[in-house]
Short mmCIF file of C-alpha atoms in Angstrom, two decimals:
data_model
loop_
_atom_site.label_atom_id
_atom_site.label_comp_id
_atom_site.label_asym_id
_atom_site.label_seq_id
_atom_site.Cartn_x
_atom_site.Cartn_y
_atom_site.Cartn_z
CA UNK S 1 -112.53 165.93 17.83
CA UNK S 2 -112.21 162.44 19.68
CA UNK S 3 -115.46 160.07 19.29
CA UNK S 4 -117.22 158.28 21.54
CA UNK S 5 -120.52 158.15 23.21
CA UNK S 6 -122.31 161.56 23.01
CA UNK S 7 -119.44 162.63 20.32
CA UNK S 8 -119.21 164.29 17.16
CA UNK S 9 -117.09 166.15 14.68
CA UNK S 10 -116.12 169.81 16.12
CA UNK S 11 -117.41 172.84 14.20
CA UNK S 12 -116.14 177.14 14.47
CA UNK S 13 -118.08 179.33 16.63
CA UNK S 14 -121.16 180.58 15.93
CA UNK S 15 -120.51 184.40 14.59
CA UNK S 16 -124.17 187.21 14.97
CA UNK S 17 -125.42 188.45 11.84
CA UNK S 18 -123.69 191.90 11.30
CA UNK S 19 -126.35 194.98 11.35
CA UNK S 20 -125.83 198.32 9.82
CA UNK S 21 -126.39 201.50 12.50
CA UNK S 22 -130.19 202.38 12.25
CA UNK S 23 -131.31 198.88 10.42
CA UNK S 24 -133.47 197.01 13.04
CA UNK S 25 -132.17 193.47 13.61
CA UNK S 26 -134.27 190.50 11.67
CA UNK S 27 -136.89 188.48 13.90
CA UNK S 28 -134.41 185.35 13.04
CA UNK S 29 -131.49 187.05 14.05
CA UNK S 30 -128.86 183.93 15.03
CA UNK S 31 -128.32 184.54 18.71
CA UNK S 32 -124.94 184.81 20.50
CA UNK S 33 -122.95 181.85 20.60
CA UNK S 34 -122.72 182.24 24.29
CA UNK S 35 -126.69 181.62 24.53
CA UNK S 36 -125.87 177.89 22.89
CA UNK S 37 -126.50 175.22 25.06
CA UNK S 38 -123.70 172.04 25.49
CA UNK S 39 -126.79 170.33 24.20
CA UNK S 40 -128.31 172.21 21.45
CA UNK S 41 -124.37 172.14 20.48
CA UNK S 42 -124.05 168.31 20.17
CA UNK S 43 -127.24 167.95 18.98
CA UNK S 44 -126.81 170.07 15.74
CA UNK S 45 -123.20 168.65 14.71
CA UNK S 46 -124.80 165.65 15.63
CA UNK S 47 -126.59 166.16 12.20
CA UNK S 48 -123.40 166.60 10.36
CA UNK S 49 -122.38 163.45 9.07
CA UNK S 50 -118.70 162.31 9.14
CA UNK S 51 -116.37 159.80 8.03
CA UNK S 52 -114.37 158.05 10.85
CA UNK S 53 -110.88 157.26 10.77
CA UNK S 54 -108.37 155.75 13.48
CA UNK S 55 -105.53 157.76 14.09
CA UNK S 56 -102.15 156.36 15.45
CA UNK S 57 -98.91 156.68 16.34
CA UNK S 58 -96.00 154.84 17.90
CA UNK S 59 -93.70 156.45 21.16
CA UNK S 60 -90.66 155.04 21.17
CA UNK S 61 -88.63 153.71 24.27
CA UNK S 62 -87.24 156.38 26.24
CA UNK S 63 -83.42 154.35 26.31
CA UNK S 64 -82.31 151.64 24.68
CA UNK S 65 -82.40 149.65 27.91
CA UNK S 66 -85.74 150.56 29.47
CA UNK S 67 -89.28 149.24 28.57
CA UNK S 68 -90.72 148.76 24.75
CA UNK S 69 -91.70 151.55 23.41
CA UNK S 70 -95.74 151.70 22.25
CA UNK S 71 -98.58 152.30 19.62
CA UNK S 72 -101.37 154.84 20.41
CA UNK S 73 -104.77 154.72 19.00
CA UNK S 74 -107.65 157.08 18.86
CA UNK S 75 -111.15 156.90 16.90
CA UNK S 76 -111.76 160.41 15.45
CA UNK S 77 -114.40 162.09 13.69
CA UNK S 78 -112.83 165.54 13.02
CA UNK S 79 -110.48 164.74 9.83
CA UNK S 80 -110.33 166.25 6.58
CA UNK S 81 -108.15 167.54 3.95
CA UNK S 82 -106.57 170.90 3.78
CA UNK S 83 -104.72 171.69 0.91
CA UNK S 84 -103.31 169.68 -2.05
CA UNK S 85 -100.09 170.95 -2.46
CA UNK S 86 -98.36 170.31 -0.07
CA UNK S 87 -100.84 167.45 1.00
CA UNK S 88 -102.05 168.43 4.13
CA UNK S 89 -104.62 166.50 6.62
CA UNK S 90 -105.94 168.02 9.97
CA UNK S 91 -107.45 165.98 13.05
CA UNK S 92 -108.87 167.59 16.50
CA UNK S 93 -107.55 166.07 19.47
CA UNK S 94 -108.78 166.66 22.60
CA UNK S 95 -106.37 168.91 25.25
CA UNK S 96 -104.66 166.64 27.44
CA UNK S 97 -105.47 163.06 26.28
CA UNK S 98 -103.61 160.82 25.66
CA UNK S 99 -102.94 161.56 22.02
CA UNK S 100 -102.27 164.93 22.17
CA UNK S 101 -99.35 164.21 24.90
CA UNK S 102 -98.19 161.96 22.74
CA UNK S 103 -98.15 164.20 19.43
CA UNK S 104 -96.94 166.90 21.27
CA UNK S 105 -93.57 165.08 21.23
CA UNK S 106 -93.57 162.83 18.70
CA UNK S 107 -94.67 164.59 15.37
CA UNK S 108 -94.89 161.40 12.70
CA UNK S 109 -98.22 159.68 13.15
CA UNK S 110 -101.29 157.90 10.92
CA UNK S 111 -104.55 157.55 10.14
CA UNK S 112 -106.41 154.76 8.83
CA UNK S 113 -109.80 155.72 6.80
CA UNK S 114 -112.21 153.09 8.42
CA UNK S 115 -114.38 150.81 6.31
CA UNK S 116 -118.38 150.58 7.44
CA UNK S 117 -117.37 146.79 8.25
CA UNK S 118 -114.69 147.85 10.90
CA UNK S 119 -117.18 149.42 13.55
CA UNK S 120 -115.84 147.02 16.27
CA UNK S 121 -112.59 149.04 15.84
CA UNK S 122 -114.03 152.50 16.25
CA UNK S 123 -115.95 151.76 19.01
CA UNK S 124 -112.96 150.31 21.02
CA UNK S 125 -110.78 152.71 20.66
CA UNK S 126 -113.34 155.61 21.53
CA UNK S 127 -114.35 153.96 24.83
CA UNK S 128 -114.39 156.11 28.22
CA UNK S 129 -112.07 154.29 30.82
CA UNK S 130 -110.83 151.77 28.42
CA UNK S 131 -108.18 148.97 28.56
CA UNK S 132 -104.50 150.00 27.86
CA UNK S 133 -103.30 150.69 24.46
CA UNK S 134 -100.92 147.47 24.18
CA UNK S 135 -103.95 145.32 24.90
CA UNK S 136 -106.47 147.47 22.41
CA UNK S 137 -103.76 146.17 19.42
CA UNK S 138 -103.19 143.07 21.16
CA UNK S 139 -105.80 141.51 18.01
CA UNK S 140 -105.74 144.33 15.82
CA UNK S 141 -104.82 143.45 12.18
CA UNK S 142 -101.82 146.14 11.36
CA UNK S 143 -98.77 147.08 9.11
CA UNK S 144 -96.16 149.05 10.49
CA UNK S 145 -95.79 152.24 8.49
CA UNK S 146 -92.52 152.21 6.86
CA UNK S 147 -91.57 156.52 7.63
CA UNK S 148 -93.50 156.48 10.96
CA UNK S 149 -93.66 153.53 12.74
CA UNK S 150 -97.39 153.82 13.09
CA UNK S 151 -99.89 151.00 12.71
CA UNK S 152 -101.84 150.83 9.65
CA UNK S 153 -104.82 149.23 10.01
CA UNK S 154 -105.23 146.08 7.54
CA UNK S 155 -108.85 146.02 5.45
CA UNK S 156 -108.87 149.96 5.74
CA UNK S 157 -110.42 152.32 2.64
CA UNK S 158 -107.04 154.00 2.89
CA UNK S 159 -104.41 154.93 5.14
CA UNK S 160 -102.06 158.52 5.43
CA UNK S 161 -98.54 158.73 6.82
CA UNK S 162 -98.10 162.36 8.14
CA UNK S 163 -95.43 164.67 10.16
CA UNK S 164 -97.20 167.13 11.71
CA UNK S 165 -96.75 171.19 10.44
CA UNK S 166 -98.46 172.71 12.60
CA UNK S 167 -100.57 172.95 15.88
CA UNK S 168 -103.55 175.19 16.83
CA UNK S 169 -105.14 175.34 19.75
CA UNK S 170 -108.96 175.60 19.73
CA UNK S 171 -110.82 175.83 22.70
CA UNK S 172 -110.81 172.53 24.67
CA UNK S 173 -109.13 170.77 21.25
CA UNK S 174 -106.22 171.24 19.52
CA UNK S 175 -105.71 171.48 15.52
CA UNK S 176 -102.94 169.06 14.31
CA UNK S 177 -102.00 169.75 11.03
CA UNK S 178 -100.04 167.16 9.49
CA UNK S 179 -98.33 166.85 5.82
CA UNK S 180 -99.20 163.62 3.93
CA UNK S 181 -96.10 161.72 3.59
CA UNK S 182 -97.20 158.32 2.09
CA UNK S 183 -100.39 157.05 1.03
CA UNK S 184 -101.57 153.02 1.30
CA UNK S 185 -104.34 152.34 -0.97
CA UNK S 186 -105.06 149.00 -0.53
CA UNK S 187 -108.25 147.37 -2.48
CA UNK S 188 -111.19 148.91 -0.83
CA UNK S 189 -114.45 146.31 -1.31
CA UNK S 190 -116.82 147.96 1.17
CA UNK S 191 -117.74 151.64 1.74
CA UNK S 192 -117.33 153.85 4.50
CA UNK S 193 -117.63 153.97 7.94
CA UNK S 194 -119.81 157.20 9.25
CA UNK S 195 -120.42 158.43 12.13
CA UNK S 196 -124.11 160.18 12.18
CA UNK S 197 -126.21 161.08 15.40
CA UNK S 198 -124.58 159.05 18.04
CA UNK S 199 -123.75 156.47 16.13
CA UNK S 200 -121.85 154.50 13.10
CA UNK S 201 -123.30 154.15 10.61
CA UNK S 202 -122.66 152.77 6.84
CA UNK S 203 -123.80 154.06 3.85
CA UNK S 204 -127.13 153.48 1.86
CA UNK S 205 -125.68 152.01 -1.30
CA UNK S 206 -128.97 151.17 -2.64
#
């Protein structure tokens, strides 16, 4: 799931406790995922803590002799590991942004594992109504990944080249599965960026 203000990382549905015939149904019987609120959703993946990572990916020009092509950016919160052979990632993106148009056609993107000193970076790229993509790199230390094109970001924990597999739709997100295709590792000094209640966060190291 995308990150921003009010965001989180995305979770299954909520499934009722199964009953044998006759047995009467505990007092604390989960209810009905339908009887969830938006709010009492947020508010209890809110409590799931999660790393945050910045996902990109570059769309090329359309023909040689029109405009540039461009790098895409979004902060996400939803990321983790699938399986280890073959190495595969996943990331929710939410139907119809921006991202998802653009990984619906081009299937080589990134994602750079934030470090807890690189909030400034998460927070721009999750902002509602926000300044164009070219500008939103404009400053932005990168590499160019050398199979996709896509900006690392420079004085990340880590960052994953990946060509997407597969695509699930899930509700208002889709699941893009994507096998790891090159790994930068660079020297990581500081921990991680989280993303806990609202907010970023970085961890207790004490």
């Amino acid at each position: 799931m995308e990150t921003g203000p009010g965001g989180g990382s995305g979770s299954g549905p909520l499934l009722a406790p199964v009953v044998a015939a006759g047995a009467t149904p505990r007092a604390d019987a989960v209810p009905h995922a339908e009887g969830v609120s938006d709010d009492e959703f947020r508010a209890a993946l809110a409590r799931l803590a999660a790393g945050v990572v910045l996902v990109t990916a570059y769309e090329p020009p359309l023909s040689p002799d029109g405009p540039r092509g461009e790098d895409a950016g979004m902060t996400a919160t939803a990321f983790m590991s699938v399986s280890l052979d073959p190495p595969l990632v996943l990331v929710s993106v939410r139907n119809g942004s921006r991202m998802d148009d653009l990984l619906l056609e081009q299937p080589l993107w990134a994602a750079s594992l934030l470090a807890e000193n690189q909030r400034h970076i998460a927070g721009r790229f999750a902002m509602k109504g926000r300044l164009s993509d070219r500008l939103l790199f404009q400053d932005l230390p990168c590499r160019r990944g050398e199979v996709t094109g896509a900006p690392l970001v420079e004085g990340s924990l880590a960052a994953l080249e990946c060509r997407t597999e597969q695509r699930v739709v899930a509700g208002d997100h889709t699941l893009v599965i994507g096998r790891v295709l090159t790994a930068w590792l660079p020297a990581a000094e500081s921990g991680p960026l989280t993303y806990y209640k609202g907010r970023y966060r970085q961890l207790d190291r004490g």
